[in-house]
PDB file of C-alpha atoms in Angstrom:
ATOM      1  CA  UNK A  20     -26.025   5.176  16.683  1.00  0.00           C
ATOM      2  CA  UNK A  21     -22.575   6.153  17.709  1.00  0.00           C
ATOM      3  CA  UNK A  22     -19.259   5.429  16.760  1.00  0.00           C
ATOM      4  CA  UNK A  23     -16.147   6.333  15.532  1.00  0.00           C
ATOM      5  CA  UNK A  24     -14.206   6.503  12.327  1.00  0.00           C
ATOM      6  CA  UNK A  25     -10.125   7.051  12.204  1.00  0.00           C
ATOM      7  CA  UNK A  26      -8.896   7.983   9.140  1.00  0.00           C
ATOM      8  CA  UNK A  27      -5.655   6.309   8.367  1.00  0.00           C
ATOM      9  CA  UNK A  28      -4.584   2.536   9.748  1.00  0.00           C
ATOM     10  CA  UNK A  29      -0.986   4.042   9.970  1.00  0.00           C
ATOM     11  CA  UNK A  30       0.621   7.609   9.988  1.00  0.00           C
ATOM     12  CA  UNK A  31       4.591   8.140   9.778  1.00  0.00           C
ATOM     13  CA  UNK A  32       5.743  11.557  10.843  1.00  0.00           C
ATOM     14  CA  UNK A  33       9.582  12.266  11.345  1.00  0.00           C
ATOM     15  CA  UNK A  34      11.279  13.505  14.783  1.00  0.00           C
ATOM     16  CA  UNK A  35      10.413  16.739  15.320  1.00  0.00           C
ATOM     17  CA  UNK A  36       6.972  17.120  13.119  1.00  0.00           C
ATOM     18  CA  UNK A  37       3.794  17.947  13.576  1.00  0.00           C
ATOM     19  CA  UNK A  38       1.388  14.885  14.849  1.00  0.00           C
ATOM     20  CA  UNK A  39      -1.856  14.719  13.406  1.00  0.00           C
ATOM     21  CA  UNK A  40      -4.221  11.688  13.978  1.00  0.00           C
ATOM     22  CA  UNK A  41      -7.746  11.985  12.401  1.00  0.00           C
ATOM     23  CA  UNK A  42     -11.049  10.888  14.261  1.00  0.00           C
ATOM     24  CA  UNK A  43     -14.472  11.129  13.295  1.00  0.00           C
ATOM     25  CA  UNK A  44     -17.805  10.643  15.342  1.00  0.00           C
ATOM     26  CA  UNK A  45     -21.184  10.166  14.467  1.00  0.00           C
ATOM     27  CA  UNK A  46     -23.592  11.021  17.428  1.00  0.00           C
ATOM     28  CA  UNK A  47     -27.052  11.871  17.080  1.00  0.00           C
ATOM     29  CA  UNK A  48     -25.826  13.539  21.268  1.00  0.00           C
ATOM     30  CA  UNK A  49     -23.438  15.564  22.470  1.00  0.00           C
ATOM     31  CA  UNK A  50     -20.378  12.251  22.659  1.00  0.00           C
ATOM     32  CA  UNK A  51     -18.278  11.946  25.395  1.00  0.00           C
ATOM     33  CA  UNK A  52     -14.879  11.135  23.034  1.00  0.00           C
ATOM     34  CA  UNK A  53     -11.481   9.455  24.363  1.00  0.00           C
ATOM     35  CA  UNK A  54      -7.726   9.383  23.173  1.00  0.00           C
ATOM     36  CA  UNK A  55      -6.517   6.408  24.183  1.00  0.00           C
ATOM     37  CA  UNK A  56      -2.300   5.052  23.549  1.00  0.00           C
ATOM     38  CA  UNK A  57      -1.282   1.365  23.141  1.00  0.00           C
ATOM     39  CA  UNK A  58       2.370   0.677  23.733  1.00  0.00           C
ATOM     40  CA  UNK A  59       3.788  -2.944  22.783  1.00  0.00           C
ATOM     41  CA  UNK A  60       2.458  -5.538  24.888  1.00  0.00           C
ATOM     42  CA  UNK A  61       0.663  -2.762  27.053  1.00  0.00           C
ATOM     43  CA  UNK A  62      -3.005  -2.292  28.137  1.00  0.00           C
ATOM     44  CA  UNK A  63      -4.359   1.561  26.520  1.00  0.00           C
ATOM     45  CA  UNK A  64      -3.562   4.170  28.400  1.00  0.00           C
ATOM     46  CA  UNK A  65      -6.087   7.442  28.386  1.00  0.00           C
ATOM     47  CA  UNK A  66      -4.384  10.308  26.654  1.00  0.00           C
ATOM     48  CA  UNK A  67      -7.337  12.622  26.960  1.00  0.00           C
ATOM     49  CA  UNK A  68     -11.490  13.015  27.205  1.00  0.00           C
ATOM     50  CA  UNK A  69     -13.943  15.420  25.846  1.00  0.00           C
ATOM     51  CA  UNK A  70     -16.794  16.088  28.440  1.00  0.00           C
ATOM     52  CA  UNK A  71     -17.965  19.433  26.670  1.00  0.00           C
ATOM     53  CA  UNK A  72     -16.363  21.679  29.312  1.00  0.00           C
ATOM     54  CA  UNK A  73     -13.974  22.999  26.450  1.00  0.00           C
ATOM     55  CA  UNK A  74     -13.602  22.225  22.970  1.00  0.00           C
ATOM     56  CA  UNK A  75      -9.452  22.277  22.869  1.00  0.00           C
ATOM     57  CA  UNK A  76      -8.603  19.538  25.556  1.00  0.00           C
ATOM     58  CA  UNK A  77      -5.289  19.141  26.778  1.00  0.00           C
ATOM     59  CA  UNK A  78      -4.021  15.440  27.847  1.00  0.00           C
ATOM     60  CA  UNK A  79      -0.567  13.958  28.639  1.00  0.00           C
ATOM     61  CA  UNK A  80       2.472  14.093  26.740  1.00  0.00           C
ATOM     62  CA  UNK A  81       1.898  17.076  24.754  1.00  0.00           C
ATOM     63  CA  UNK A  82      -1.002  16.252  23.070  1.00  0.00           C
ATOM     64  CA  UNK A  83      -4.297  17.586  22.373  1.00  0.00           C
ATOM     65  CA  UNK A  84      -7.472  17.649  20.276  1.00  0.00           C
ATOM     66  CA  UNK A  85     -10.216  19.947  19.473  1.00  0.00           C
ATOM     67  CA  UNK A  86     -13.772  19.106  19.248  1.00  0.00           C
ATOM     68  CA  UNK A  87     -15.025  20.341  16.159  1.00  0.00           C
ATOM     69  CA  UNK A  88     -19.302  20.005  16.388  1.00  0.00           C
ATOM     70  CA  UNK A  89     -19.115  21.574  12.912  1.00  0.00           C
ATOM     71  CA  UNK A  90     -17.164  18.879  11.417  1.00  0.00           C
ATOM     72  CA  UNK A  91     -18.117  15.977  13.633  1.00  0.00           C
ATOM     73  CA  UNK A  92     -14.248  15.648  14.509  1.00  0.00           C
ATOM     74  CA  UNK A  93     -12.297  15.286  17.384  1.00  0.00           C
ATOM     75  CA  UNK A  94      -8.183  14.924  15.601  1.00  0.00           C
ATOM     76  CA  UNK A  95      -5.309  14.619  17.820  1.00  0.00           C
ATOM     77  CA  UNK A  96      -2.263  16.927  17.502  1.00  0.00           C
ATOM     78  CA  UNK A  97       1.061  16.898  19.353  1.00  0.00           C
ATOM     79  CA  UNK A  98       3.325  19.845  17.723  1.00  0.00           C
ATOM     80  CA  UNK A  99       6.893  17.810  18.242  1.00  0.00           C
ATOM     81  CA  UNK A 100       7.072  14.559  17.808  1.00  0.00           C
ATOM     82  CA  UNK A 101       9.343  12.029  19.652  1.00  0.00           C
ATOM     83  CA  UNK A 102       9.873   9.011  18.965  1.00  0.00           C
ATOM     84  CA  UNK A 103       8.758   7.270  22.570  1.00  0.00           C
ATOM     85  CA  UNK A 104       4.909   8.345  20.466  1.00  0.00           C
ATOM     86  CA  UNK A 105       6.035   5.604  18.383  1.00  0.00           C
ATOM     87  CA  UNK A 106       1.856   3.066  19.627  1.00  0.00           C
ATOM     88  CA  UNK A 107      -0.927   2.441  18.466  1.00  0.00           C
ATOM     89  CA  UNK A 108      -3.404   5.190  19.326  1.00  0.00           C
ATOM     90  CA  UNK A 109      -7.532   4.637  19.286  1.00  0.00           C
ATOM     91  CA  UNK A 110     -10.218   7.251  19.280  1.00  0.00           C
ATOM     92  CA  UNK A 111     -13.215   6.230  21.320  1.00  0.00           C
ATOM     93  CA  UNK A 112     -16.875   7.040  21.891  1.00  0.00           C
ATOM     94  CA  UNK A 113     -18.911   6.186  24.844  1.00  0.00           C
ATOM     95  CA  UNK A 114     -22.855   5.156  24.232  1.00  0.00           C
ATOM     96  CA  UNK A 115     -25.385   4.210  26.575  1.00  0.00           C
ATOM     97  CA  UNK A 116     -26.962   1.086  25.866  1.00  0.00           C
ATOM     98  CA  UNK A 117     -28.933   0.290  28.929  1.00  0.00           C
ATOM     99  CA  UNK A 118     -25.608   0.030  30.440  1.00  0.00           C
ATOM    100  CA  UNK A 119     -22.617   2.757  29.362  1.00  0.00           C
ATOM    101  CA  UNK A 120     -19.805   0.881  26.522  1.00  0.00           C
ATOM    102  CA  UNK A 121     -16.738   2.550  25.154  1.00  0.00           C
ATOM    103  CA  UNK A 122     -16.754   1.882  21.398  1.00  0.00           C
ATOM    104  CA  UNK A 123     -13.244   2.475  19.833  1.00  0.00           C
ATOM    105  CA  UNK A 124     -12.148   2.899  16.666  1.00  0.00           C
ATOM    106  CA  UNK A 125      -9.998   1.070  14.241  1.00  0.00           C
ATOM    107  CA  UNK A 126      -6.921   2.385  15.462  1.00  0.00           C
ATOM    108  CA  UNK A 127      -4.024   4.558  13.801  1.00  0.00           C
ATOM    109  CA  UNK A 128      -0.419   3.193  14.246  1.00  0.00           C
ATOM    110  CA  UNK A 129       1.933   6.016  14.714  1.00  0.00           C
ATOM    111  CA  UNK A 130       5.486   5.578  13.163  1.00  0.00           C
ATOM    112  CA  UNK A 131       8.370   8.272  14.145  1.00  0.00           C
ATOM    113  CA  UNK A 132      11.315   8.514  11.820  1.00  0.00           C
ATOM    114  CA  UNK A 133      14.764   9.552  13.452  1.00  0.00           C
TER     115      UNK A 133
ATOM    116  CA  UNK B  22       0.691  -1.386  43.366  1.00  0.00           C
ATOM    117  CA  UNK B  23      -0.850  -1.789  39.718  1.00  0.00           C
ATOM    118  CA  UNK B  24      -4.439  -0.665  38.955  1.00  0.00           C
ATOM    119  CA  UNK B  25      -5.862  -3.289  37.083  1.00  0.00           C
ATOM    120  CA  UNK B  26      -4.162  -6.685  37.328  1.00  0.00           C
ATOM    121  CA  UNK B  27      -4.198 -10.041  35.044  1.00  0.00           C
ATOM    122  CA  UNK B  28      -3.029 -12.876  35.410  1.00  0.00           C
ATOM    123  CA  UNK B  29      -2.160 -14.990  33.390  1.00  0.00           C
ATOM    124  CA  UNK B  30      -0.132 -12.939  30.540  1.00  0.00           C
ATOM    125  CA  UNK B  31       0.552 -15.101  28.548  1.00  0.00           C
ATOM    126  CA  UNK B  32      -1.603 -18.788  27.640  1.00  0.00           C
ATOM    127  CA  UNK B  33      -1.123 -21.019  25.021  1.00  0.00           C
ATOM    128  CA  UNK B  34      -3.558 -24.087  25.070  1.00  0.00           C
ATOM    129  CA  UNK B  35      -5.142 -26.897  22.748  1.00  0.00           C
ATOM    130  CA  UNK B  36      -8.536 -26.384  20.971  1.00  0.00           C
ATOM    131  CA  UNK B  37     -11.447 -27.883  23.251  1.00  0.00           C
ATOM    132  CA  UNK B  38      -9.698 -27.098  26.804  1.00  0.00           C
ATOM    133  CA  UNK B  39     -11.073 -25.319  29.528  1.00  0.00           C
ATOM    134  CA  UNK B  40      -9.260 -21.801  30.929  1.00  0.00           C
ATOM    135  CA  UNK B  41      -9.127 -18.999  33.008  1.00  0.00           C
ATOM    136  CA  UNK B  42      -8.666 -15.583  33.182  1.00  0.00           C
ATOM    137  CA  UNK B  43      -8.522 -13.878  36.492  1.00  0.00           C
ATOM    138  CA  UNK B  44      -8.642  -9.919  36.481  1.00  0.00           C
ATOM    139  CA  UNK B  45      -8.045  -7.559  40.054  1.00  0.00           C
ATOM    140  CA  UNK B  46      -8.184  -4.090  40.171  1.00  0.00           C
ATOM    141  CA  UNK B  47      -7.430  -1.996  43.542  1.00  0.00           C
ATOM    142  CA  UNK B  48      -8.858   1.592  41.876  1.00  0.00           C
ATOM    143  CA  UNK B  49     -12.151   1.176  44.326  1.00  0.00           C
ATOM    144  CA  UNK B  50     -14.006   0.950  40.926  1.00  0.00           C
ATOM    145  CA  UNK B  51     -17.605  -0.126  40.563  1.00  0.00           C
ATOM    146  CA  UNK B  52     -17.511  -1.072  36.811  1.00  0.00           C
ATOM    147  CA  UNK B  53     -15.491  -4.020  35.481  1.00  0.00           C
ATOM    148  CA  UNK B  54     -14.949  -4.788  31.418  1.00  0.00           C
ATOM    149  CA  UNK B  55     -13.869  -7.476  29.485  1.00  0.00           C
ATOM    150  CA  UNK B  56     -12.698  -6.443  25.923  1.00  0.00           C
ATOM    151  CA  UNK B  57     -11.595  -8.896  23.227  1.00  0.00           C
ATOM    152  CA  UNK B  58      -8.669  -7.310  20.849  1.00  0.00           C
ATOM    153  CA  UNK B  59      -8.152  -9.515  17.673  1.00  0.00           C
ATOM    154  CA  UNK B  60      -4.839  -9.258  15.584  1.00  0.00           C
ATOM    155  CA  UNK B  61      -5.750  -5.986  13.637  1.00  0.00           C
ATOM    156  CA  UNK B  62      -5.887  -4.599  16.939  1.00  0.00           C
ATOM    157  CA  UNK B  63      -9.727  -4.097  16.766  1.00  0.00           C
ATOM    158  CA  UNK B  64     -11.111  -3.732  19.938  1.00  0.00           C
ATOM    159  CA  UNK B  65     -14.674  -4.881  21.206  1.00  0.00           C
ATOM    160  CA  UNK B  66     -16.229  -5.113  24.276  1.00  0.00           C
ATOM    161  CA  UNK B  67     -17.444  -8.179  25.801  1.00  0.00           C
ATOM    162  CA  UNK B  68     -19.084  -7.896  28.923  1.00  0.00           C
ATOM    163  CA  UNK B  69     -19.485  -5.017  32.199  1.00  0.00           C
ATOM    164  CA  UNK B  70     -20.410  -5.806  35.463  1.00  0.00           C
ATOM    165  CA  UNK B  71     -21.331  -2.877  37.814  1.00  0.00           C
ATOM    166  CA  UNK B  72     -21.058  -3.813  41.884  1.00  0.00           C
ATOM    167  CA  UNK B  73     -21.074  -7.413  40.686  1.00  0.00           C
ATOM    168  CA  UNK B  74     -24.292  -7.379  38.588  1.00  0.00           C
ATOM    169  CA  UNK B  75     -23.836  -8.041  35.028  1.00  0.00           C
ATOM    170  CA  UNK B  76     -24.808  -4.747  32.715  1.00  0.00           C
ATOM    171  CA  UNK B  77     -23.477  -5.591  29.258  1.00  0.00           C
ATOM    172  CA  UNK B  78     -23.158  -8.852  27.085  1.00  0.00           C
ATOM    173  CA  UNK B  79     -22.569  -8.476  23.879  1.00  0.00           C
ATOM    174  CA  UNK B  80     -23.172 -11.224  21.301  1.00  0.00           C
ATOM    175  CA  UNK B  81     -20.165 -13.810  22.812  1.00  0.00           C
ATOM    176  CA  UNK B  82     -20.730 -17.076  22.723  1.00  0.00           C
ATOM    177  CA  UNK B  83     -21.891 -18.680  25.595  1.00  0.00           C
ATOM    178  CA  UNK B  84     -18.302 -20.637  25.801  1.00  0.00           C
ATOM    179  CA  UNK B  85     -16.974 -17.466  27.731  1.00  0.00           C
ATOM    180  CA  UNK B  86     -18.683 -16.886  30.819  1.00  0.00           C
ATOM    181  CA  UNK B  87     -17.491 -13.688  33.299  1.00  0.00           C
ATOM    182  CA  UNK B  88     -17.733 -13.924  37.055  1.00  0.00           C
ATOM    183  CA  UNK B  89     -17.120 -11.292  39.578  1.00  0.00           C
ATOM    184  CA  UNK B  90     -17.022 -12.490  43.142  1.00  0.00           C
ATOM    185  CA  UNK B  91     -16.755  -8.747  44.388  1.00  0.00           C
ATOM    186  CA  UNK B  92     -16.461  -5.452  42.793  1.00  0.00           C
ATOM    187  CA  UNK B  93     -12.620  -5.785  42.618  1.00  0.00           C
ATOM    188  CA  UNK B  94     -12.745  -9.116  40.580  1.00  0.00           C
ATOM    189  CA  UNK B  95     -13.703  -9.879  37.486  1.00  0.00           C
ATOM    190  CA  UNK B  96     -13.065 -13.154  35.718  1.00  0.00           C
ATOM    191  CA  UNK B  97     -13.023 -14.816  32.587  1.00  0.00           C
ATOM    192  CA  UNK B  98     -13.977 -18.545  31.619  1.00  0.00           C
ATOM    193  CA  UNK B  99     -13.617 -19.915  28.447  1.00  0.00           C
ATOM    194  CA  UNK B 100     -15.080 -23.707  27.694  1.00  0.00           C
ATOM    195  CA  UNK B 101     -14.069 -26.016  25.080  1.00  0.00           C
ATOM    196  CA  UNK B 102     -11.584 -22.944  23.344  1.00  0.00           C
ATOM    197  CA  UNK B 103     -11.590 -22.669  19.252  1.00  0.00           C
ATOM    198  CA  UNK B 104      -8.779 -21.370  17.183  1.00  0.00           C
ATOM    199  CA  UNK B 105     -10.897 -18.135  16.928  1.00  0.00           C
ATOM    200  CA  UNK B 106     -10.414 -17.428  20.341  1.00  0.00           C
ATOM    201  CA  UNK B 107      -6.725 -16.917  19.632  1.00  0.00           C
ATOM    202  CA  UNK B 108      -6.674 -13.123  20.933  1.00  0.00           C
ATOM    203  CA  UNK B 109      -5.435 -10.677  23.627  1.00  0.00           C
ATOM    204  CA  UNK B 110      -7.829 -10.350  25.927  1.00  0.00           C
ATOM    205  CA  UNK B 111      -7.979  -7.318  28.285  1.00  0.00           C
ATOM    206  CA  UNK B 112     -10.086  -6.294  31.510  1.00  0.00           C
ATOM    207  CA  UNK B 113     -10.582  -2.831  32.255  1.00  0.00           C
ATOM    208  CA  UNK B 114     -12.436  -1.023  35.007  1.00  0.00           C
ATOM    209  CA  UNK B 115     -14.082   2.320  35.246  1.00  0.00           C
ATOM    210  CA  UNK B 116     -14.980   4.696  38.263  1.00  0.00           C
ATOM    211  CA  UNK B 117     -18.477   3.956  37.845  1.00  0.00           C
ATOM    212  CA  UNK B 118     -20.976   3.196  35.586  1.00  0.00           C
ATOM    213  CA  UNK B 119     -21.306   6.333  33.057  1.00  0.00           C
ATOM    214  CA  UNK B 120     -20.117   7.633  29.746  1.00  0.00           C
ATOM    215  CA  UNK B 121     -18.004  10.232  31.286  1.00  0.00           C
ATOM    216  CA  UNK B 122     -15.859   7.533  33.262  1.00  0.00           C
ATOM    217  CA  UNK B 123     -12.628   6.816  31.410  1.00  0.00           C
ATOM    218  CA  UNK B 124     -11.207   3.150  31.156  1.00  0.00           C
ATOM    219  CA  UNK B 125      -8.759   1.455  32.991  1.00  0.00           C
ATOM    220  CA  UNK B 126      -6.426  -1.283  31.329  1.00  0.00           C
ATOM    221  CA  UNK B 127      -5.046  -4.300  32.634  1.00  0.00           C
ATOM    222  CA  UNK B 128      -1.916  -5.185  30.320  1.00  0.00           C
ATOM    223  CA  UNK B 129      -3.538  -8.143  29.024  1.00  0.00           C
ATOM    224  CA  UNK B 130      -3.915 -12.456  28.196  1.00  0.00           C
ATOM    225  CA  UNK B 131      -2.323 -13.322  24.742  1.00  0.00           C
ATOM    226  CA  UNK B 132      -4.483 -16.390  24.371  1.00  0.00           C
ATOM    227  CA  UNK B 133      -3.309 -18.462  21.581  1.00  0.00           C
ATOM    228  CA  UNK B 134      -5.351 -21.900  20.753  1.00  0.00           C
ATOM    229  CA  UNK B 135      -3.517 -24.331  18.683  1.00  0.00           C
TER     230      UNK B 135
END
């Protein structure tokens, strides 16, 4: 079965520093694999997708994540951050079920320091 | 001119009442979600509809029952509400019905049962 594990309920990073939110998959497939952002009171919002074209994908505001087969990872990395990245931020997995479901993790709060 | 639409926001209501949750997206989507996010911000899927036919329903009570009158709407029902129900839920909506297809996010129904 599929899913996915984030490591870390909450990360705190000051202006400026490296991001780096951790995601793990199990997938006995090649996963599709999601970023997704939560603002306050605020639907998600897709920050990026891996479809297997290319293992380092780029998404919106600066961030991006590698797909690492090897390590069954898929971590998200912005090299500067600002504090607007100040959400809630999910990892997710898509299976297919007899119908397709996007499974997301637990999610990782991000907290920027001035 | 937002994507995915719900109305209401917010609803607070008494245990055993009847409500609704009405969800419109203008994306010319075929696939329609309903995802339940409790307060740790775990997120779970509910039900999908693709082109108005129901593909997914997870284990959910029979209380909540989803109705899309066309591909564009997807609604929620809730009978005699619990205090468990106390959640935000959101509807979502995806290009069509494959893993590939990211999600789309309504901003949510804080439904609060007291």
């Amino acid at each position: 079965a599929q899913s996915v594990t984030q490591l870390g309920s909450h990360v705190s990073v000051s202006e400026g520093a490296l991001v780096l939110l951790r995601c793990n998959y199990s997938s006995s497939v090649p996963p599709y694999l999601f970023w997704y952002v939560q603002y306050p009171n605020q639907g998600l919002q897709l920050l990026l997708k891996y479809t297997s074209a290319a293992t380092l994908v780029k998404g919106i505001n600066g961030f991006e994540a590698e797909f690492k087969k090897s390590e069954t990872s898929f971590h998200l990395t912005k090299p500067s951050a600002h504090m607007s990245d100040a959400a809630e931020y999910f990892c997710a997995v898509t299976l297919n079920t007899g119908g397709f479901k996007t499974i997301f993790g637990a999610g990782t709060r991000l907290f920027v320091k001035a | 001119d937002t994507a995915v639409s719900q109305t209401p926001k917010y609803l607070v209501t008494q245990m055993g009442n009847d409500k609704s949750i009405k969800c419109e997206q203008n994306l010319g989507h075929d696939t329609m979600y309903w995802y339940k996010q409790d307060s740790k911000k775990f997120l779970k899927i509910m039900f999908s509809y693709n082109n108005k036919e129901l593909i997914i329903n997870e284990t959910v009570p029979n209380r909540f029952s989803p109705k899309s009158p066309d591909k564009a709407h997807l609604n929620l029902h809730i009978n005699s509400l619990e205090l468990g129900d106390s959640a935000v839920y959101f509807c979502a909506s995806s290009q069509e019905d494959r893993d590939s297809s990211p999600l789309h996010f309504g901003n949510g129904t804080r439904l609060t049962v007291t």
